[in-house]
Every structure is written in structure tokens, then in C-alpha cells.
């Protein structure tokens, strides 16, 4: 660009033609007998150039003539010609470049300058002399110790060379481009010799060898015999087992026994093996870098013992439809097989007793048996109790005990645990609420429960049901309908009818007897009145007597006397006694007045007649009462007999 500007300015100012030239050289160094390709590039068509001159320092090393005055054929033939790489000198009309190949016969000590001249326009380039010195490693040590897994760094190689050299480290399973040796996380396989190689376009040279000593802990532990498991029975022995390992530096070896004893030796040998000898025997190989272990297993077979249950309990309570898991385990070699009560197969998986969705039938005592090819043993018994929800009472029997009492009977489900509590609920058919009557168990029951529901209304339909419950819940039975009996109809007792008849006959006999006695007394005391009158005459006193109708006076009775007469059978008995006493009293004719004065014959007769009349009236009233009572009873019996019977409502089927 600058050349273009300069050219334009020069043309306008000096009216002269200036060509911009660029020179390049390949390779960029100078060495004896190594060809140097000089390329001069013009900014205009090469047809306008006559001669291009190439020089080294101040000397001309060659020139190339590019003319456009040749014939038409030559011009067309060369116009599009490119320079071939074999050409020592040529004109490239397409790229407007001129090439010249120069071979020096010596390698200079200092830098040299090469140039090209086109019509006085020049451009130059400087080339350094080629050089290659020995390859040196730093640090200069020939042996390096490095621990496995660490990183090797800061080991480099160098050399003075032109053109510039490339470096490469070569060693055990390792190649790396660069002047620095880098070994990250070094391994045992990388232990060995390494060297550095320097290379440029002129030659290749290597450094002296260095040694990498990789320190490592034992990588592997070898057991001989290589068997890893030994099976023995109690009392037998195990032969010698040796242990070795590869490590740098050399390892120490020890054996550790199952009881944690450690013996500093490379072998093991045991006689009369016991249960405690069962387990792993570990060989340990170690040095200052680290250690490595390898184990061999010794199996000592013995019969099962120390059978354990988990959970550790002898009683398990589970709700119905829940799950039960009991694990049985025993210390035994080889592995035990297990069998629970009720199982028919022996299996290692049987150690887990699983009762899914427990039912009442799953209740019972169980135990676990463990066995192997050496022997067998048993666990303790465990009791599994399944608690179930209350069951529905299926059948209810109802029976009347009179018109106001109903007996409810049912058979409980005795398999429910915990035991159910029962409540009889009853109500009238059209009532909304039930009445609860808890059932209390009694000692002499024989799996049949009976409850008497009292104070019911006769001839009434009732609804009964039974509520069963425990802590898990409750359930109700189907409702049962029952009609109570009506009031009992009074029956006519034959002995009562016979008694009433006898009493009636006795009363009639008494009445007839009293009538006869009354007539006899009237006849008797009628003659006594005449005697009394003559006695009055004898006394010299005459008194007109009021004419008395004895028959009328016999039936006279005042209202007050009627009120004083009893109407019960008991009053009749009392009056009969009084009458008996009155009739049996001697010397009735000597009755006295309240003033303790003797009665006259007339007064005596009147008083006697009055008493007889009173007794007769009493008997008449008693007979009337008895007759009325009998009539009332007969009417009631007749009404009851005519009353239509109430048929009980049939029971509902449950």
C-alpha cells in the first residue's frame, strides 16, 4: 500500500516509473550445501520488467531476464507459465514473481543479507547461519527415585539450534513432545530409562539416559495354594498356607487370625480347629510406601446353637387382618435351614415366619427348628394371639314370659378375642330411639346367653337387636320383631265356685233357721205377755199398751243400722261370732239396763226381737253383697270369653 502511494506520488512529481519489490527466502537459515529459494515479487505485470538482479551481501549471485519483445508465439506460450519447483530460475507471469535458487558452499559465522533489484528498486532479507549443539538434561542426575502415584516434573532438556529444534522425551511406555519430562501419577510400569531427543530440519540428536526408580507398595499379594476358602469340621486341621508380595522396597509379611492375633511369619498352620477358628485369616505385606492385604477364609462347620427370635418375645398379639413377622436365627455352620410349627418344608427362607392377614385360626403356640448337616436344635415356644373384631350375632331367639317380659337368647361367638361385650337394644316398632340393656355374664352360662327384658307393654310389637363390641370395634345384629302377649284372662276356679255355692247354701240355711226361731219366739213371747199383764194387774197398775205389729217391727231397721252392718265376708264372720256369743250367753232374760236395773218382761221381749231383727238384716245384706260379687265375676268372665283373641305377629326371618 505504501509502495503504491509512493509510486503514485513519484509519477506525478518526477514523471518516472517505480516498481515495488518484495523479497522472501526459504529456508530462513543459511547452511552449507542447502539450497536457498529467493523469490522476488513485483506489484505490476512482469511483462514490464526487463532484468531482475539477486545479490548476497554486496555480491551479485545471479539475474533473471523477463522480456516481452519475443515473438508472438513465445509471448503467448510464456504468458501464463508458472514457475516449477525444479526450476533454478524462472519468471512467473501469473503471480508476477521471479525465482532464483542459490546453494552456499559454506556455513557462515554471522548473519547474511540477500536482495533483489528491479530497475533500481530493491528489497532485502537477512538469514541466520545454521547451528546445532549437544542436548543437555537438567538436573544432571542420572537416577531419580519417585513414589508410585506421584508426579515427575522439572526435568528438562535443552540444545542451541537454528533453525529451532523440537524436543521429545522417550521412555518406558512413554512419549511426550516437549523439552520437559512430565510423568503424572507415575506407575510401576513407568519405572526404567528415559532420554530426550532434539530435532530440527538439519539433524536429530539425543541426550544421555536417566533412570526412574518407582517406589511402590505391594500391588498384589499371592497366596499359595491359591485357594481362598477352606471348609473343615470341628477338630480337623488346616495345612500350611504361604504368602508373598511384589513391592519396592522389599515388604514385610504378617498373618492376622480371626481372634485378632498377629503372627510375623509368611505361613499359617492350625491343628484341631474350633468354632473360634472360623473366619478370615489375613496376610499383610507392607513397606515404607504402603501395604496390601489378602485373606483366606476358613469355614469350621458346627451344629446350630443359640437360637434367637426377633422380636425377642414369647407372646405376640396381632389384630385380625394385620401381619406378623417373626425372625428365627441360629449360629451355625454351614447355613441353617429352618422350619416352623405347621410347615412341611425345610428352607433357609423359612427363618422369617410371616402371617399375612391374620385370622382367628392362626392363634396358637409355635416354635422354630434349625438344622444343618451337622445337627439341629429348637427355639422356645411363642404364643400368637389374634385379636378379632366383634362378630355379628346371627340367630336371636325371643320368647314371652308373661305379657310384659320377653326373654332374649343367643349363642355368642366364643372364638372372638378379646371377649365381646353384648348390649340388647329394643324399642317399639314406631319409636326412633333404642333402649340399651347391657348384658352381664353369669358364671353358670353354657355358651348360651339369656337376658330378660321386663316392663314391656302387652300386645305391642317390639324391635330387638344385639350390639357386640370390644376395643377393636362394634357390630350390630339383624333386627328381630316380636309382639308381646296380651293381659291374661281370669279363669274360673272350680274350688272358688264350689266355695261360693256352699256359702250361699249356708246363708240360706241360716236365714231359714232364723225365720223358724223368730216365729217360735213370737209364739212363745206372745203367751208371756199375757202373764206379764196379769202380773201388772197383780201389782195393781194398769197401763194401756200400744198395739204393736210384731211382724212390722221385725223388719224395721234404721238407716243408721244399715250403715253399721258390714258388707265383707270378714264382717259376716265377726257378726256370726258375736251372734254366737250372744246366743250362748246364759240367762239372757236377765239382761240389765245401762243403769244396771232389771228389764221388765216386755222390755226383754222387745230387746230380744230387735236383736234378732238386726242379725237377720245383717245376713240379708251379706247375702246380697256375695250375690253381687259373684255376678260381677261372672260378667267379667263372660266379657273376656267374648273378647276376640289377638294373634301374635309372625317373626321376621333373619
XYZ file of C-alpha atoms in Angstrom:
654
model
C 0.000 0.000 0.000
C 2.820 2.321 0.898
C 4.623 1.332 -2.222
C 1.528 2.120 -4.248
C 1.201 5.543 -2.700
C 4.864 6.211 -3.174
C 4.649 5.192 -6.786
C 1.685 7.413 -7.460
C 3.374 10.396 -5.843
C 6.609 9.771 -7.665
C 4.853 9.534 -11.026
C 3.153 12.824 -10.516
C 6.228 14.538 -9.213
C 9.109 13.090 -11.203
C 7.164 11.610 -14.035
C 9.308 8.429 -13.576
C 8.255 4.691 -13.350
C 8.847 2.985 -9.902
C 8.284 -0.733 -9.165
C 7.509 -2.057 -5.630
C 9.523 -5.197 -4.840
C 9.203 -7.804 -2.016
C 11.902 -10.458 -1.369
C 11.414 -13.741 0.568
C 13.880 -16.581 1.302
C 13.341 -20.245 2.155
C 14.652 -21.723 4.421
C 15.157 -18.926 6.917
C 18.722 -20.010 7.677
C 21.919 -20.437 5.683
C 23.865 -23.645 5.791
C 26.469 -25.227 3.570
C 25.051 -27.064 0.581
C 21.474 -26.220 1.495
C 19.532 -24.589 -1.357
C 18.063 -21.172 -0.651
C 14.998 -20.182 -2.714
C 14.852 -16.415 -3.281
C 11.508 -15.115 -4.593
C 11.124 -11.503 -5.763
C 7.533 -10.369 -6.070
C 6.524 -7.330 -8.155
C 3.452 -5.135 -7.793
C 2.893 -4.855 -11.517
C 2.957 -7.090 -14.528
C 6.217 -8.884 -15.038
C 5.978 -8.032 -18.760
C 7.120 -4.529 -17.954
C 10.320 -5.787 -16.333
C 13.487 -6.471 -18.237
C 16.050 -7.918 -15.727
C 15.785 -8.866 -12.021
C 19.126 -8.999 -10.165
C 19.709 -11.109 -6.971
C 22.605 -10.477 -4.590
C 24.259 -11.785 -1.339
C 25.641 -9.119 0.899
C 27.414 -6.905 -1.643
C 27.902 -9.548 -4.337
C 25.594 -10.447 -7.211
C 24.684 -14.099 -7.172
C 22.552 -14.114 -10.333
C 19.993 -12.344 -12.563
C 16.863 -13.316 -14.433
C 15.685 -11.722 -17.668
C 11.931 -11.480 -18.309
C 11.398 -9.822 -21.829
C 8.169 -9.021 -23.703
C 9.910 -8.424 -27.041
C 9.916 -12.041 -28.099
C 7.799 -13.277 -30.875
C 4.064 -13.610 -30.590
C 4.304 -17.381 -30.186
C 6.849 -17.153 -27.406
C 4.887 -14.476 -25.664
C 1.664 -16.449 -25.662
C 3.485 -19.571 -24.581
C 5.083 -17.969 -21.555
C 2.394 -15.540 -20.599
C 0.564 -17.958 -18.345
C 3.561 -20.019 -17.323
C 4.150 -20.727 -13.609
C 7.497 -21.460 -12.020
C 8.112 -25.176 -11.386
C 9.752 -26.223 -8.164
C 12.588 -27.767 -10.170
C 13.381 -24.530 -11.875
C 16.552 -22.873 -10.662
C 15.320 -19.556 -12.045
C 12.133 -18.538 -13.767
C 9.571 -15.817 -14.279
C 6.041 -16.484 -13.045
C 3.819 -14.320 -15.285
C 0.677 -15.290 -13.423
C 1.864 -14.316 -9.938
C 4.293 -11.645 -11.160
C 7.178 -13.245 -9.292
C 10.790 -14.020 -10.220
C 12.571 -17.003 -8.552
C 16.278 -17.779 -8.117
C 17.795 -20.841 -6.309
C 21.141 -20.322 -4.580
C 23.326 -23.021 -2.873
C 26.079 -21.810 -0.498
C 29.183 -23.972 -0.135
C 29.985 -22.919 3.425
C 28.081 -22.095 6.564
C 28.759 -18.554 7.553
C 29.531 -17.491 11.068
C 27.360 -14.377 11.040
C 24.078 -13.362 9.511
C 23.978 -12.607 5.799
C 21.750 -10.332 3.685
C 20.135 -11.298 0.388
C 18.421 -8.757 -2.006
C 16.704 -8.400 -5.392
C 16.904 -5.369 -7.744
C 14.249 -4.465 -10.342
C 15.169 -1.427 -12.397
C 16.815 0.122 -9.365
C 14.003 -0.818 -6.973
C 15.349 -3.171 -4.246
C 14.159 -5.296 -1.322
C 16.281 -7.475 1.024
C 16.025 -10.165 3.789
C 18.530 -11.459 6.430
C 19.318 -15.148 7.049
C 20.962 -16.579 10.179
C 23.635 -19.261 9.886
C 22.501 -22.793 10.852
C 23.688 -24.163 14.276
C 23.074 -27.349 16.385
C 24.714 -28.016 19.826
C 24.555 -31.072 22.175
C 21.336 -31.942 24.064
C 21.641 -31.393 27.838
C 19.319 -32.778 30.645
C 18.700 -30.730 33.782
C 19.071 -31.679 36.654
C 22.150 -33.541 35.636
C 21.449 -36.631 37.858
C 21.235 -39.923 36.057
C 18.830 -41.646 38.582
C 15.592 -40.392 40.127
C 13.532 -42.132 42.870
C 9.825 -41.400 42.762
C 6.939 -42.917 44.694
C 4.160 -44.527 42.747
C 1.293 -42.189 42.187
C 3.363 -39.031 42.413
C 4.217 -36.675 39.541
C 7.640 -36.281 37.906
C 8.297 -32.685 36.802
C 11.048 -30.064 36.436
C 13.288 -32.428 34.443
C 14.081 -30.643 31.134
C 16.373 -30.973 28.158
C 17.834 -28.174 26.006
C 20.015 -27.543 22.911
C 21.274 -24.490 20.906
C 19.974 -24.866 17.376
C 18.925 -22.856 14.278
C 16.518 -23.447 12.832
C 14.674 -24.012 16.083
C 14.635 -27.606 17.391
C 11.698 -29.691 18.616
C 12.137 -31.946 21.691
C 10.685 -35.329 22.594
C 11.046 -37.493 25.750
C 11.037 -41.257 25.211
C 10.949 -43.912 27.955
C 9.046 -46.884 29.459
C 5.615 -46.814 27.825
C 6.025 -43.057 27.476
C 6.370 -40.493 24.671
C 5.913 -36.800 25.095
C 6.629 -33.809 22.827
C 8.365 -31.034 24.682
C 11.556 -30.183 26.473
C 10.131 -31.100 29.925
C 9.708 -34.673 31.186
C 6.254 -34.885 32.756
C 5.063 -38.089 34.408
C 1.769 -37.579 36.230
C 0.597 -40.261 38.694
C 3.539 -42.425 37.850
C 3.040 -46.181 37.864
C 5.258 -49.221 38.286
C 5.197 -49.795 34.541
C 6.885 -46.432 34.025
C 9.917 -47.436 36.051
C 13.069 -47.558 33.816
C 15.342 -45.421 31.484
C 14.396 -42.171 29.737
C 16.194 -39.805 27.252
C 15.456 -36.559 25.414
C 15.628 -36.181 21.607
C 16.189 -32.773 19.877
C 15.394 -32.370 16.183
C 15.306 -29.645 13.521
C 15.371 -29.593 9.712
C 19.089 -30.201 9.622
C 19.588 -33.090 12.100
C 18.411 -35.035 15.188
C 20.359 -35.596 18.436
C 19.522 -37.358 21.772
C 20.523 -36.751 25.370
C 22.118 -39.260 27.734
C 19.852 -41.734 29.565
C 18.333 -41.133 33.003
C 16.755 -43.846 35.249
C 13.360 -43.625 37.008
C 13.169 -45.858 40.116
C 9.460 -46.042 41.065
C 8.924 -46.899 44.708
C 5.646 -48.691 45.369
C 3.720 -50.575 47.975
C 2.781 -54.175 47.211
C 0.339 -54.236 44.329
C -0.723 -57.841 44.776
C -0.433 -60.460 47.487
C -0.035 -64.040 46.334
C -1.289 -66.973 48.438
C -0.059 -70.494 47.881
C -2.103 -72.597 47.455
C -4.233 -70.020 45.685
C -7.440 -71.407 47.163
C -9.322 -68.746 49.086
C -11.861 -70.865 51.037
C -11.147 -73.904 53.169
C -14.007 -75.915 54.685
C -13.340 -78.009 57.764
C -15.302 -79.553 60.627
C -14.584 -79.088 64.300
C -11.437 -80.981 65.384
C -9.782 -81.135 61.958
C -6.657 -79.183 60.889
C -5.552 -76.798 58.143
C -2.210 -77.165 56.328
C 0.441 -74.523 55.689
C -0.608 -71.536 53.587
C 2.224 -69.203 52.436
C 2.008 -65.525 51.477
C 4.266 -63.353 49.211
C 4.107 -59.932 47.529
C 5.931 -57.780 44.912
C 6.929 -54.403 46.319
C 9.760 -51.783 46.186
C 11.441 -51.716 48.648
C 11.008 -55.337 49.832
C 7.930 -55.970 52.042
C 7.496 -57.456 55.493
C 4.704 -60.100 55.900
C 2.432 -60.941 58.861
C -0.708 -63.100 59.379
C -3.702 -61.921 61.390
C -6.058 -64.587 62.805
C -9.851 -64.326 63.321
C -9.288 -63.642 67.030
C -7.113 -60.630 66.010
C -3.832 -62.333 66.892
C -0.957 -61.222 64.635
C 1.987 -63.528 63.839
C 5.089 -62.176 61.995
C 5.526 -65.012 59.541
C 4.684 -65.844 55.970
C 2.624 -69.010 56.635
C -0.193 -70.397 58.840
C -0.777 -73.884 60.207
C -3.519 -74.878 62.678
C -4.411 -78.151 64.420
C -7.745 -79.173 65.993
C -9.921 -76.360 64.690
C -12.667 -74.974 66.920
C -15.665 -72.674 66.364
C -13.489 -69.696 67.252
C -11.098 -70.591 64.403
C -13.868 -69.976 61.900
C -13.365 -66.798 59.881
C -10.794 -64.886 57.830
C -7.032 -65.266 58.021
C -5.404 -62.145 56.550
C -1.915 -61.836 55.097
C -0.472 -58.320 55.252
C 2.529 -57.280 53.110
C 3.894 -53.800 53.840
C 6.870 -51.471 53.366
C 7.573 -47.789 53.922
C 5.377 -46.867 50.986
C 2.237 -48.797 51.932
C 0.689 -52.193 52.405
C -1.555 -54.734 50.761
C -3.723 -57.464 52.303
C -5.285 -60.666 51.123
C -7.484 -63.015 53.103
C -8.265 -66.675 53.099
C -11.489 -67.943 54.659
C -11.565 -70.976 56.895
C -15.057 -72.382 57.474
C -15.468 -74.554 60.536
C -18.743 -76.425 60.356
C -20.709 -76.913 63.580
C -24.261 -77.688 64.629
C -26.681 -74.807 65.239
C -26.933 -73.305 68.705
C -28.119 -70.128 70.398
C -31.416 -69.888 68.502
C -32.787 -66.348 68.742
C -36.192 -64.871 67.895
C -36.758 -61.352 66.715
C -38.674 -59.611 68.191
C -37.420 -61.297 71.349
C -40.758 -62.223 72.913
C -42.687 -65.345 73.814
C -46.087 -63.770 73.169
C -47.341 -61.883 70.147
C -50.694 -60.150 69.913
C -51.866 -59.133 66.455
C -55.101 -57.639 65.265
C -57.124 -59.560 62.728
C -56.116 -58.916 59.086
C -52.772 -57.450 60.202
C -49.385 -59.029 59.512
C -46.985 -60.838 61.840
C -43.254 -61.167 61.155
C -41.078 -63.277 63.453
C -37.484 -63.999 62.505
C -35.686 -67.088 63.742
C -31.890 -67.179 63.599
C -29.241 -69.562 64.837
C -25.449 -69.592 64.933
C -24.435 -72.483 62.713
C -22.010 -73.618 60.039
C -22.956 -74.328 57.297
C -26.009 -72.120 56.914
C -29.066 -73.493 58.656
C -32.408 -74.458 57.234
C -35.486 -73.550 59.257
C -38.935 -74.935 59.823
C -41.778 -73.516 61.922
C -44.559 -75.486 63.528
C -47.082 -76.428 60.855
C -44.621 -76.142 57.968
C -43.629 -79.197 55.954
C -40.546 -77.895 54.127
C -37.070 -77.027 55.370
C -35.647 -73.853 53.862
C -33.282 -71.023 54.742
C -36.068 -68.584 53.856
C -38.303 -70.161 56.487
C -36.377 -68.257 59.131
C -38.934 -65.474 58.525
C -42.346 -66.541 59.743
C -44.849 -64.287 58.000
C -48.530 -64.485 58.880
C -50.369 -62.330 56.376
C -53.842 -61.043 57.116
C -54.005 -62.915 60.409
C -57.173 -64.867 61.151
C -58.504 -66.311 64.377
C -57.375 -69.745 63.236
C -53.766 -68.502 63.259
C -53.745 -68.280 67.040
C -51.651 -70.888 68.775
C -48.220 -71.903 70.036
C -45.323 -72.097 67.589
C -41.629 -72.818 67.685
C -38.753 -72.753 65.228
C -36.395 -75.622 64.389
C -32.922 -75.032 62.900
C -30.723 -77.699 61.302
C -27.699 -78.263 59.085
C -25.683 -81.301 58.074
C -24.013 -81.340 61.497
C -27.070 -81.238 63.801
C -30.273 -79.433 64.786
C -31.905 -77.556 67.673
C -35.185 -75.780 68.611
C -36.229 -72.345 69.762
C -38.528 -71.665 72.681
C -42.299 -71.663 72.101
C -44.046 -68.454 71.204
C -47.737 -67.773 71.582
C -49.546 -65.929 68.787
C -52.912 -64.473 69.780
C -55.105 -62.933 67.082
C -57.453 -60.231 68.334
C -60.505 -60.038 66.121
C -63.335 -57.593 65.688
C -66.734 -58.399 67.161
C -68.840 -60.787 65.115
C -72.446 -60.307 64.207
C -74.942 -62.323 66.235
C -76.601 -64.433 63.576
C -79.519 -66.033 65.442
C -81.657 -64.422 68.126
C -84.456 -66.298 69.929
C -87.242 -64.375 71.665
C -89.912 -65.826 73.974
C -92.628 -64.215 76.080
C -92.523 -64.644 79.815
C -95.943 -63.166 80.536
C -97.363 -60.123 78.877
C -94.637 -57.656 79.998
C -91.428 -59.728 79.842
C -89.565 -61.119 76.840
C -86.577 -63.442 77.135
C -83.842 -62.872 74.507
C -81.440 -65.764 73.934
C -78.426 -66.067 71.598
C -75.249 -68.083 71.171
C -72.126 -65.867 71.276
C -69.055 -66.425 69.158
C -66.625 -67.627 71.831
C -63.694 -67.577 69.395
C -63.502 -63.774 69.416
C -60.563 -62.448 71.442
C -60.793 -60.261 73.436
C -64.230 -61.394 74.591
C -67.149 -59.429 73.260
C -69.477 -57.299 75.341
C -73.164 -57.508 74.439
C -75.932 -54.964 74.720
C -79.560 -55.770 73.914
C -81.280 -52.823 72.247
C -85.025 -52.675 71.966
C -87.785 -50.215 71.105
C -91.359 -50.104 69.992
C -91.698 -50.544 66.279
C -92.614 -46.916 65.526
C -90.175 -45.375 68.017
C -86.932 -43.772 66.818
C -84.582 -44.440 69.720
C -83.489 -47.741 71.175
C -83.217 -48.542 74.836
C -79.914 -50.165 75.812
C -79.792 -53.075 78.234
C -76.208 -54.266 78.850
C -75.704 -57.979 79.306
C -73.760 -59.148 82.329
C -72.321 -62.616 82.051
C -73.099 -65.129 84.703
C -70.926 -67.961 85.833
C -73.202 -70.873 85.037
C -73.761 -69.994 81.402
C -73.105 -72.750 78.885
C -72.254 -70.701 75.797
C -75.896 -69.599 75.611
C -76.634 -66.083 76.736
C -80.081 -65.189 78.074
C -81.422 -61.764 79.013
C -84.915 -60.928 80.334
C -86.341 -57.644 79.106
C -89.028 -56.539 81.540
C -91.607 -53.772 81.944
C -92.846 -54.065 78.373
C -96.303 -53.155 77.169
C -98.667 -56.097 76.489
C -99.883 -56.772 72.980
C -97.194 -54.472 71.488
C -94.727 -55.081 68.656
C -91.107 -54.540 69.668
C -87.848 -54.461 67.685
C -84.840 -56.197 69.225
C -81.185 -56.280 68.156
C -77.881 -57.132 69.822
C -74.785 -54.910 69.804
C -71.437 -56.749 70.004
C -68.302 -54.746 70.779
C -64.728 -54.848 72.005
C -61.801 -52.429 71.745
C -61.448 -53.122 68.017
C -64.939 -52.003 67.129
C -68.592 -52.937 67.206
C -71.216 -54.641 65.084
C -74.981 -54.964 65.164
C -77.169 -57.969 64.558
C -80.163 -58.044 62.263
C -83.304 -56.616 63.843
C -85.881 -59.073 65.192
C -89.550 -58.135 65.659
C -91.675 -59.650 68.412
C -95.197 -58.995 69.733
C -95.734 -59.289 73.494
C -98.708 -61.290 74.837
C -101.981 -59.686 75.936
C -103.174 -59.451 79.564
C -104.107 -62.874 80.968
C -107.865 -63.747 81.072
C -109.075 -64.580 84.603
C -110.057 -68.233 84.739
C -112.966 -69.515 86.886
C -111.528 -71.651 89.574
C -113.730 -74.674 90.359
C -112.851 -74.571 94.028
C -113.894 -70.881 94.180
C -117.269 -71.617 92.528
C -117.790 -74.539 94.879
C -116.924 -72.387 97.880
C -119.290 -69.622 96.841
C -122.053 -72.174 96.333
C -121.517 -73.685 99.770
C -121.526 -70.232 101.355
C -124.769 -69.383 99.585
C -126.375 -72.634 100.789
C -125.148 -71.983 104.325
C -126.561 -68.468 104.278
C -129.924 -69.785 103.103
C -129.926 -72.389 105.863
C -129.076 -69.711 108.428
C -131.849 -67.477 107.141
C -134.395 -70.291 107.264
C -133.233 -71.217 110.764
C -133.592 -67.664 111.969
C -137.067 -67.374 110.483
C -138.142 -70.537 112.271
C -136.573 -69.341 115.537
C -138.237 -65.977 115.154
C -141.665 -67.499 114.710
C -141.123 -69.773 117.628
C -140.125 -66.839 119.815
C -143.103 -64.814 118.713
C -145.439 -67.584 119.661
C -143.658 -68.088 122.951
C -143.393 -64.471 123.960
C -146.935 -63.833 122.871
C -148.165 -66.003 125.814
C -145.601 -64.408 128.135
C -147.194 -61.038 127.506
C -150.495 -62.207 128.994
C -148.698 -63.390 132.057
C -146.954 -60.135 132.310
C -150.259 -58.295 132.125
C -151.717 -60.303 134.985
C -148.554 -59.533 136.889
C -149.235 -55.891 136.299
C -152.699 -56.338 137.437
C -151.392 -58.119 140.478
C -149.231 -55.131 141.081
C -152.315 -53.018 140.829
C -151.088 -50.984 137.866
C -152.841 -50.953 134.562
C -151.426 -49.208 131.541
C -152.886 -49.213 128.130
C -150.298 -50.731 125.731
C -149.673 -49.575 122.290
C -150.763 -52.146 119.782
C -147.524 -53.482 118.148
C -147.302 -55.299 114.925
C -144.657 -57.846 115.666
C -144.055 -58.635 112.019
C -143.544 -54.990 111.114
C -141.232 -54.388 113.998
C -139.205 -57.481 112.954
C -138.326 -55.859 109.574
C -137.799 -52.351 110.931
C -134.267 -51.099 110.516
C -132.971 -47.628 110.581
C -130.599 -46.073 108.077
C -128.025 -45.812 110.801
C -128.239 -49.546 111.472
C -127.783 -50.310 107.759
C -124.664 -48.194 107.720
C -123.247 -50.114 110.653
C -123.713 -53.500 109.017
C -120.556 -54.779 107.387
C -120.554 -55.888 103.773
C -117.497 -58.155 103.713
C -117.162 -61.796 104.461
C -114.883 -60.879 107.354
C -117.674 -58.702 108.938
C -120.033 -61.613 108.496
C -117.610 -63.853 110.331
C -117.267 -61.303 113.126
C -121.008 -60.840 113.378
C -121.529 -64.577 113.406
C -119.135 -64.804 116.261
C -120.921 -62.014 118.065
C -124.218 -63.666 117.391
C -122.843 -66.923 118.611
C -121.635 -65.267 121.736
C -124.936 -63.580 122.260
C -126.917 -66.767 121.815
C -124.655 -68.728 124.093
C -124.764 -66.283 126.961
C -126.783 -67.858 129.845
C -129.644 -66.106 131.438
C -130.423 -63.825 128.534
C -133.709 -62.975 130.169
C -131.812 -61.321 132.965
C -130.326 -58.615 130.810
C -129.930 -55.344 132.520
C -130.382 -51.725 131.558
C -127.438 -49.397 131.379
C -128.399 -48.282 134.861
C -127.936 -51.872 135.916
C -131.593 -52.326 136.537
C -133.518 -55.453 135.623
C -135.645 -55.292 132.462
C -139.303 -55.932 132.530
C -140.611 -58.840 130.531
C -141.948 -56.551 127.893
C -138.674 -54.733 127.561
C -136.892 -58.015 127.412
C -139.107 -59.231 124.606
C -138.668 -56.061 122.613
C -134.917 -56.052 123.060
C -134.651 -59.664 122.010
C -136.820 -59.077 118.950
C -134.733 -56.063 117.990
C -131.518 -58.082 118.282
C -132.910 -60.895 116.204
C -134.063 -58.441 113.587
C -130.630 -56.822 113.482
C -128.913 -60.153 112.964
C -131.329 -61.098 110.230
C -130.751 -57.830 108.409
C -127.020 -58.394 108.622
C -127.364 -61.785 106.983
C -129.564 -60.347 104.265
C -127.023 -57.619 103.449
C -124.158 -60.118 103.420
C -126.040 -62.418 101.080
C -126.810 -59.503 98.757
C -123.128 -58.492 98.664
C -121.977 -62.029 97.933
C -124.531 -62.363 95.161
C -123.482 -59.058 93.598
C -119.786 -60.044 93.730
C -120.475 -63.393 92.083
C -122.468 -61.658 89.396
C -119.616 -59.227 88.738
C -117.113 -62.089 88.387
C -119.414 -63.956 86.049
C -119.903 -60.824 83.925
C -116.126 -60.342 83.659
C -115.552 -63.929 82.667
C -118.245 -63.661 80.089
C -116.780 -60.455 78.634
C -113.302 -61.937 78.449
C -114.655 -65.018 76.778
C -116.381 -62.865 74.189
C -113.318 -60.628 73.579
C -111.569 -61.561 70.270
C -108.125 -63.098 70.600
C -105.047 -61.085 69.480
C -102.893 -63.220 67.269
C -99.107 -62.572 67.624
C -97.323 -61.163 64.593
C -95.108 -63.745 62.864
C -91.336 -63.374 63.408
C -89.123 -61.929 60.737
C -86.631 -64.270 59.163
C -83.028 -63.223 59.797
